[in-house]
mmCIF file of C-alpha atoms and ligand atoms in Angstrom:
data_model
loop_
_atom_site.group_PDB
_atom_site.id
_atom_site.type_symbol
_atom_site.label_atom_id
_atom_site.label_comp_id
_atom_site.label_asym_id
_atom_site.label_seq_id
_atom_site.Cartn_x
_atom_site.Cartn_y
_atom_site.Cartn_z
ATOM 1 C CA MET A 1 -0.042 -0.262 -0.388
ATOM 2 C CA ILE A 2 1.319 3.352 -0.898
ATOM 3 C CA ILE A 3 -0.164 6.597 0.532
ATOM 4 C CA THR A 4 1.121 9.678 -0.335
ATOM 5 C CA ILE A 5 1.030 13.183 0.683
ATOM 6 C CA ASP A 6 1.407 16.025 -1.356
ATOM 7 C CA GLY A 7 0.778 20.055 -0.390
ATOM 8 C CA PRO A 8 1.762 23.238 -0.453
ATOM 9 C CA ALA A 9 4.528 25.182 1.823
ATOM 10 C CA GLY A 10 3.950 24.826 5.073
ATOM 11 C CA ALA A 11 0.847 22.599 5.898
ATOM 12 C CA GLY A 12 2.901 20.201 7.873
ATOM 13 C CA LYS A 13 2.950 17.138 5.289
ATOM 14 C CA SER A 14 6.277 15.758 6.350
ATOM 15 C CA THR A 15 4.823 16.084 10.646
ATOM 16 C CA LEU A 16 2.172 13.848 9.599
ATOM 17 C CA ALA A 17 3.167 12.280 7.586
ATOM 18 C CA LYS A 18 5.694 11.065 10.222
ATOM 19 C CA MET A 19 2.826 10.293 12.882
ATOM 20 C CA LEU A 20 0.711 9.290 10.147
ATOM 21 C CA ALA A 21 3.188 5.991 8.526
ATOM 22 C CA ALA A 22 4.069 6.113 12.773
ATOM 23 C CA ARG A 23 0.345 4.484 13.475
ATOM 24 C CA LEU A 24 -0.559 2.730 11.009
ATOM 25 C CA GLY A 25 3.473 1.031 11.360
ATOM 26 C CA TYR A 26 4.531 2.413 7.713
ATOM 27 C CA ASP A 27 7.828 3.212 6.177
ATOM 28 C CA TYR A 28 7.861 6.666 6.020
ATOM 29 C CA LEU A 29 9.424 8.807 2.546
ATOM 30 C CA ASP A 30 10.513 12.763 3.266
ATOM 31 C CA THR A 31 11.099 13.842 -0.690
ATOM 32 C CA GLY A 32 12.481 16.997 -0.003
ATOM 33 C CA SER A 33 15.017 15.838 1.723
ATOM 34 C CA MET A 34 16.215 14.318 -1.194
ATOM 35 C CA TYR A 35 16.540 17.421 -3.060
ATOM 36 C CA ARG A 36 17.538 19.204 0.553
ATOM 37 C CA THR A 37 20.994 16.182 0.231
ATOM 38 C CA VAL A 38 21.604 16.966 -3.420
ATOM 39 C CA ALA A 39 21.128 20.988 -2.090
ATOM 40 C CA LEU A 40 24.589 20.142 0.737
ATOM 41 C CA ALA A 41 26.380 17.494 -2.049
ATOM 42 C CA GLY A 42 26.557 20.836 -4.003
ATOM 43 C CA LEU A 43 27.640 23.615 -1.181
ATOM 44 C CA ARG A 44 30.108 21.149 0.428
ATOM 45 C CA ARG A 45 31.260 19.985 -3.566
ATOM 46 C CA ASN A 46 31.488 23.774 -3.994
ATOM 47 C CA VAL A 47 29.517 23.650 -7.533
ATOM 48 C CA ASN A 48 28.764 26.620 -10.236
ATOM 49 C CA TRP A 49 25.371 27.089 -9.657
ATOM 50 C CA ASP A 50 25.312 28.740 -12.983
ATOM 51 C CA ASN A 51 26.302 25.898 -14.441
ATOM 52 C CA PRO A 52 23.378 23.193 -14.291
ATOM 53 C CA THR A 53 26.132 20.486 -14.982
ATOM 54 C CA GLU A 54 27.767 20.322 -11.846
ATOM 55 C CA LEU A 55 25.023 19.947 -9.707
ATOM 56 C CA GLU A 56 23.884 16.934 -11.978
ATOM 57 C CA ASN A 57 26.762 15.695 -11.619
ATOM 58 C CA VAL A 58 27.072 15.431 -7.714
ATOM 59 C CA ALA A 59 23.512 13.926 -8.133
ATOM 60 C CA LYS A 60 24.789 11.728 -10.365
ATOM 61 C CA SER A 61 27.767 10.776 -8.049
ATOM 62 C CA ILE A 62 26.273 10.561 -4.053
ATOM 63 C CA ARG A 63 25.031 8.082 -2.292
ATOM 64 C CA LEU A 64 21.738 8.888 -0.681
ATOM 65 C CA ASP A 65 19.412 6.570 1.579
ATOM 66 C CA ILE A 66 17.342 6.824 3.486
ATOM 67 C CA ASP A 67 16.185 5.047 6.164
ATOM 68 C CA ASN A 68 12.906 4.971 7.672
ATOM 69 C CA GLY A 69 13.160 8.401 8.361
ATOM 70 C CA ARG A 70 17.035 9.418 8.679
ATOM 71 C CA THR A 71 18.716 10.664 5.458
ATOM 72 C CA LEU A 72 21.812 9.825 4.797
ATOM 73 C CA LEU A 73 24.793 11.640 2.529
ATOM 74 C CA ASP A 74 27.960 9.183 1.604
ATOM 75 C CA GLY A 75 26.979 6.892 4.930
ATOM 76 C CA GLU A 76 26.936 10.364 6.673
ATOM 77 C CA ASP A 77 23.702 11.042 7.952
ATOM 78 C CA VAL A 78 22.407 14.592 7.003
ATOM 79 C CA THR A 79 19.047 14.402 8.529
ATOM 80 C CA ASP A 80 19.854 17.463 10.820
ATOM 81 C CA ALA A 81 21.721 19.256 8.328
ATOM 82 C CA VAL A 82 19.701 19.084 5.335
ATOM 83 C CA ARG A 83 17.650 21.276 6.942
ATOM 84 C CA SER A 84 20.008 24.440 6.910
ATOM 85 C CA GLN A 85 18.966 28.239 5.696
ATOM 86 C CA GLU A 86 21.600 27.676 3.527
ATOM 87 C CA VAL A 87 20.767 24.678 2.337
ATOM 88 C CA THR A 88 16.982 25.934 2.043
ATOM 89 C CA GLY A 89 18.494 29.176 -0.094
ATOM 90 C CA HIS A 90 20.034 26.879 -3.331
ATOM 91 C CA ILE A 91 17.162 23.791 -2.857
ATOM 92 C CA ARG A 92 15.784 25.252 -6.475
ATOM 93 C CA PHE A 93 18.739 24.401 -8.223
ATOM 94 C CA ALA A 94 17.781 20.519 -7.642
ATOM 95 C CA ALA A 95 14.275 20.682 -7.111
ATOM 96 C CA ASN A 96 13.938 22.784 -10.565
ATOM 97 C CA ASN A 97 16.661 20.850 -12.437
ATOM 98 C CA PRO A 98 14.993 17.937 -14.911
ATOM 99 C CA ASP A 99 17.863 15.491 -14.745
ATOM 100 C CA ILE A 100 17.998 15.895 -10.700
ATOM 101 C CA ARG A 101 14.140 15.046 -10.790
ATOM 102 C CA LEU A 102 14.562 12.147 -13.169
ATOM 103 C CA LEU A 103 16.815 10.615 -10.642
ATOM 104 C CA MET A 104 15.161 11.584 -7.539
ATOM 105 C CA VAL A 105 11.470 9.805 -8.756
ATOM 106 C CA ASN A 106 13.460 6.606 -9.463
ATOM 107 C CA GLN A 107 14.875 6.310 -6.528
ATOM 108 C CA GLN A 108 12.019 6.708 -4.468
ATOM 109 C CA ARG A 109 10.018 4.222 -7.156
ATOM 110 C CA ALA A 110 12.466 1.968 -6.663
ATOM 111 C CA ILE A 111 12.473 2.532 -2.323
ATOM 112 C CA ALA A 112 8.612 1.916 -2.717
ATOM 113 C CA GLU A 113 9.170 -1.226 -5.135
ATOM 114 C CA ARG A 114 12.203 -2.299 -2.264
ATOM 115 C CA LEU A 115 9.703 -2.089 -0.064
ATOM 116 C CA ALA A 116 6.818 -3.224 -1.699
ATOM 117 C CA LYS A 117 8.459 -6.845 -1.430
ATOM 118 C CA ALA A 118 9.750 -7.411 1.590
ATOM 119 C CA GLY A 119 5.502 -6.888 1.826
ATOM 120 C CA LYS A 120 5.402 -3.020 4.133
ATOM 121 C CA SER A 121 4.120 -0.099 2.897
ATOM 122 C CA LEU A 122 4.999 3.116 2.782
ATOM 123 C CA VAL A 123 3.554 7.637 3.537
ATOM 124 C CA THR A 124 6.218 9.208 0.932
ATOM 125 C CA GLU A 125 5.340 13.239 1.273
ATOM 126 C CA GLY A 126 6.390 15.671 -0.749
ATOM 127 C CA ARG A 127 4.976 17.709 -4.009
ATOM 128 C CA ASP A 128 4.588 15.190 -6.726
ATOM 129 C CA GLN A 129 4.343 11.958 -5.176
ATOM 130 C CA GLY A 130 0.582 11.895 -6.318
ATOM 131 C CA SER A 131 0.605 12.978 -9.626
ATOM 132 C CA ILE A 132 4.188 11.848 -10.778
ATOM 133 C CA VAL A 133 6.109 9.573 -9.136
ATOM 134 C CA PHE A 134 2.372 7.464 -7.758
ATOM 135 C CA PRO A 135 -0.332 8.567 -9.872
ATOM 136 C CA ASP A 136 -1.526 4.869 -9.298
ATOM 137 C CA ALA A 137 -1.222 5.654 -5.073
ATOM 138 C CA GLU A 138 -4.118 3.423 -3.422
ATOM 139 C CA CYS A 139 -4.557 6.691 -0.985
ATOM 140 C CA LYS A 140 -3.665 9.829 -2.709
ATOM 141 C CA ILE A 141 -3.944 13.068 -0.025
ATOM 142 C CA TYR A 142 -3.809 16.311 -0.653
ATOM 143 C CA LEU A 143 -3.077 18.540 2.489
ATOM 144 C CA THR A 144 -4.253 21.631 2.914
ATOM 145 C CA ALA A 145 -3.789 24.399 4.653
ATOM 146 C CA THR A 146 -5.443 28.541 3.637
ATOM 147 C CA PRO A 147 -2.590 31.028 3.593
ATOM 148 C CA GLU A 148 -3.462 33.250 6.300
ATOM 149 C CA GLU A 149 -3.416 29.677 8.554
ATOM 150 C CA ARG A 150 0.049 28.459 7.726
ATOM 151 C CA THR A 151 0.672 32.353 8.590
ATOM 152 C CA ARG A 152 -0.507 32.181 12.221
ATOM 153 C CA ARG A 153 1.286 28.045 12.361
ATOM 154 C CA ARG A 154 4.382 29.875 11.434
ATOM 155 C CA LEU A 155 4.266 32.963 13.602
ATOM 156 C CA SER A 156 3.414 30.591 16.117
ATOM 157 C CA GLU A 157 6.012 28.249 15.972
ATOM 158 C CA MET A 158 8.684 31.589 15.898
ATOM 159 C CA ARG A 159 6.916 32.348 19.225
ATOM 160 C CA GLN A 160 8.344 29.444 20.203
ATOM 161 C CA ARG A 161 11.052 30.138 19.462
ATOM 162 C CA ASN A 162 11.377 33.492 21.517
ATOM 163 C CA GLU A 163 11.710 34.952 17.660
ATOM 164 C CA SER A 164 9.562 38.171 16.665
ATOM 165 C CA GLY A 165 7.414 37.980 12.508
ATOM 166 C CA ASP A 166 4.565 40.121 11.355
ATOM 167 C CA PHE A 167 1.817 38.575 10.148
ATOM 168 C CA ASP A 168 1.588 40.587 6.926
ATOM 169 C CA GLU A 169 4.896 40.194 6.006
ATOM 170 C CA ILE A 170 5.026 36.826 5.765
ATOM 171 C CA LEU A 171 1.788 35.944 4.475
ATOM 172 C CA LYS A 172 3.151 37.395 1.817
ATOM 173 C CA SER A 173 6.426 34.984 1.465
ATOM 174 C CA ILE A 174 3.597 31.877 1.826
ATOM 175 C CA ASN A 175 1.160 33.644 -1.372
ATOM 176 C CA LYS A 176 4.821 33.906 -3.264
ATOM 177 C CA ARG A 177 5.219 30.770 -2.594
ATOM 178 C CA ASP A 178 2.511 29.151 -3.236
ATOM 179 C CA ASN A 179 2.644 31.061 -6.465
ATOM 180 C CA GLU A 180 5.727 30.112 -7.392
ATOM 181 C CA ASP A 181 5.099 26.206 -6.552
ATOM 182 C CA VAL A 182 2.014 26.143 -8.532
ATOM 183 C CA ASN A 183 3.509 27.977 -12.194
ATOM 184 C CA ARG A 184 7.078 26.147 -11.641
ATOM 185 C CA LYS A 185 7.592 24.604 -15.766
ATOM 186 C CA ILE A 186 8.285 20.935 -14.803
ATOM 187 C CA ALA A 187 6.553 18.971 -11.004
ATOM 188 C CA PRO A 188 4.368 22.276 -10.543
ATOM 189 C CA LEU A 189 2.385 21.609 -7.180
ATOM 190 C CA ILE A 190 -1.849 20.402 -7.749
ATOM 191 C CA ARG A 191 -3.973 18.758 -5.886
ATOM 192 C CA PRO A 192 -3.263 15.560 -7.586
ATOM 193 C CA LYS A 193 -6.624 13.264 -9.731
ATOM 194 C CA ASN A 194 -8.829 11.561 -7.867
ATOM 195 C CA SER A 195 -6.565 12.645 -4.873
ATOM 196 C CA ILE A 196 -9.044 13.549 -0.903
ATOM 197 C CA GLU A 197 -8.811 16.893 -0.291
ATOM 198 C CA LEU A 198 -7.923 17.705 3.577
ATOM 199 C CA ILE A 199 -8.158 21.316 4.578
ATOM 200 C CA THR A 200 -6.474 21.681 8.216
ATOM 201 C CA ASP A 201 -7.527 24.959 9.290
ATOM 202 C CA GLY A 202 -7.810 25.153 12.645
ATOM 203 C CA MET A 203 -6.773 21.665 13.218
ATOM 204 C CA ASN A 204 -3.898 20.918 15.601
ATOM 205 C CA ALA A 205 -1.905 17.726 14.496
ATOM 206 C CA ASN A 206 -4.277 15.551 16.716
ATOM 207 C CA GLU A 207 -6.698 15.991 15.101
ATOM 208 C CA VAL A 208 -5.529 15.790 11.620
ATOM 209 C CA LEU A 209 -4.189 12.514 12.493
ATOM 210 C CA GLU A 210 -7.145 11.559 13.440
ATOM 211 C CA ARG A 211 -9.195 12.446 9.730
ATOM 212 C CA LEU A 212 -6.485 11.125 7.990
ATOM 213 C CA CYS A 213 -6.843 8.166 9.970
ATOM 214 C CA GLU A 214 -10.621 8.429 8.389
ATOM 215 C CA ILE A 215 -9.562 8.761 5.392
ATOM 216 C CA VAL A 216 -6.744 5.726 4.637
ATOM 217 C CA GLY A 217 -9.566 3.651 6.224
ATOM 218 C CA LYS A 218 -11.266 4.063 3.214
ATOM 219 C CA CYS A 219 -9.540 4.278 0.510
HETATM 220 O O1 DC B 301 9.502 19.964 2.565
HETATM 221 P P1 DC B 301 10.866 20.707 1.748
HETATM 222 O O2 DC B 301 10.576 22.083 2.262
HETATM 223 O O3 DC B 301 11.656 20.144 2.675
HETATM 224 O O4 DC B 301 11.338 20.397 0.138
HETATM 225 C C1 DC B 301 12.448 21.106 0.016
HETATM 226 C C2 DC B 301 11.939 21.110 -1.338
HETATM 227 O O5 DC B 301 12.181 20.034 -1.934
HETATM 228 C C3 DC B 301 10.927 22.812 -1.770
HETATM 229 O O6 DC B 301 11.834 23.700 -2.239
HETATM 230 C C4 DC B 301 10.083 21.632 -2.087
HETATM 231 C C5 DC B 301 10.822 20.583 -3.053
HETATM 232 N N1 DC B 301 10.050 19.427 -2.957
HETATM 233 C C6 DC B 301 10.234 18.519 -4.837
HETATM 234 O O7 DC B 301 10.111 20.111 -5.544
HETATM 235 N N2 DC B 301 9.546 17.768 -4.749
HETATM 236 C C7 DC B 301 9.449 16.564 -3.208
HETATM 237 N N3 DC B 301 8.992 16.049 -3.857
HETATM 238 C C8 DC B 301 9.621 17.046 -3.306
HETATM 239 C C9 DC B 301 9.358 18.507 -1.909
#
């Protein structure tokens, strides 16, 4: 069984995919971390970002392993390192590169196939999982929340870190990001065909998890 969870940035995909996989005893695949790992490898190898071939060659030469929630680059655990601001600032060079996307998509399908052969199921999360990578998945979910709700959540996370933020500025950056994701040429963010949309405004993570379990129960 494959469950795909797609949706815009800041909709809580990673948290919920992890929670759902834990609840169901399924494996969990965070595909964003794969693009992040390529960007990290590019930073470490000092690639020329203006020359896409350089990053493509890096992507082809690294060993990228995803081990149930941990991300390994040539055997090194980079799960935390790939979340740095510097990596986030360079992620588009990996995520917008068609050759790198093809490598990642093939690897994601290989992971699912390996798991299926071992009799295991998968919750996989990203921007293109239900639309491009696993269009025939048994259960496809589009997890989203309004830009205003995602802004409120972002502000509350910032407050917990004792940081302050401006509502309108954050909302503007979320709208800008959504716009880029929806309009990008390769693998734009869409609601996958036959997916079930869950708008999570006003729900906490546990409430979303319960709804997801109900949805999965009907898939
Ligand atoms: O979910 P995240 O922030 O870790 O994703 C990192 C980046 O990778 C983000 O810009 C979206 C992109 N991404 C993608 O293009 N396709 C995916 N399947 C997953 C993430």
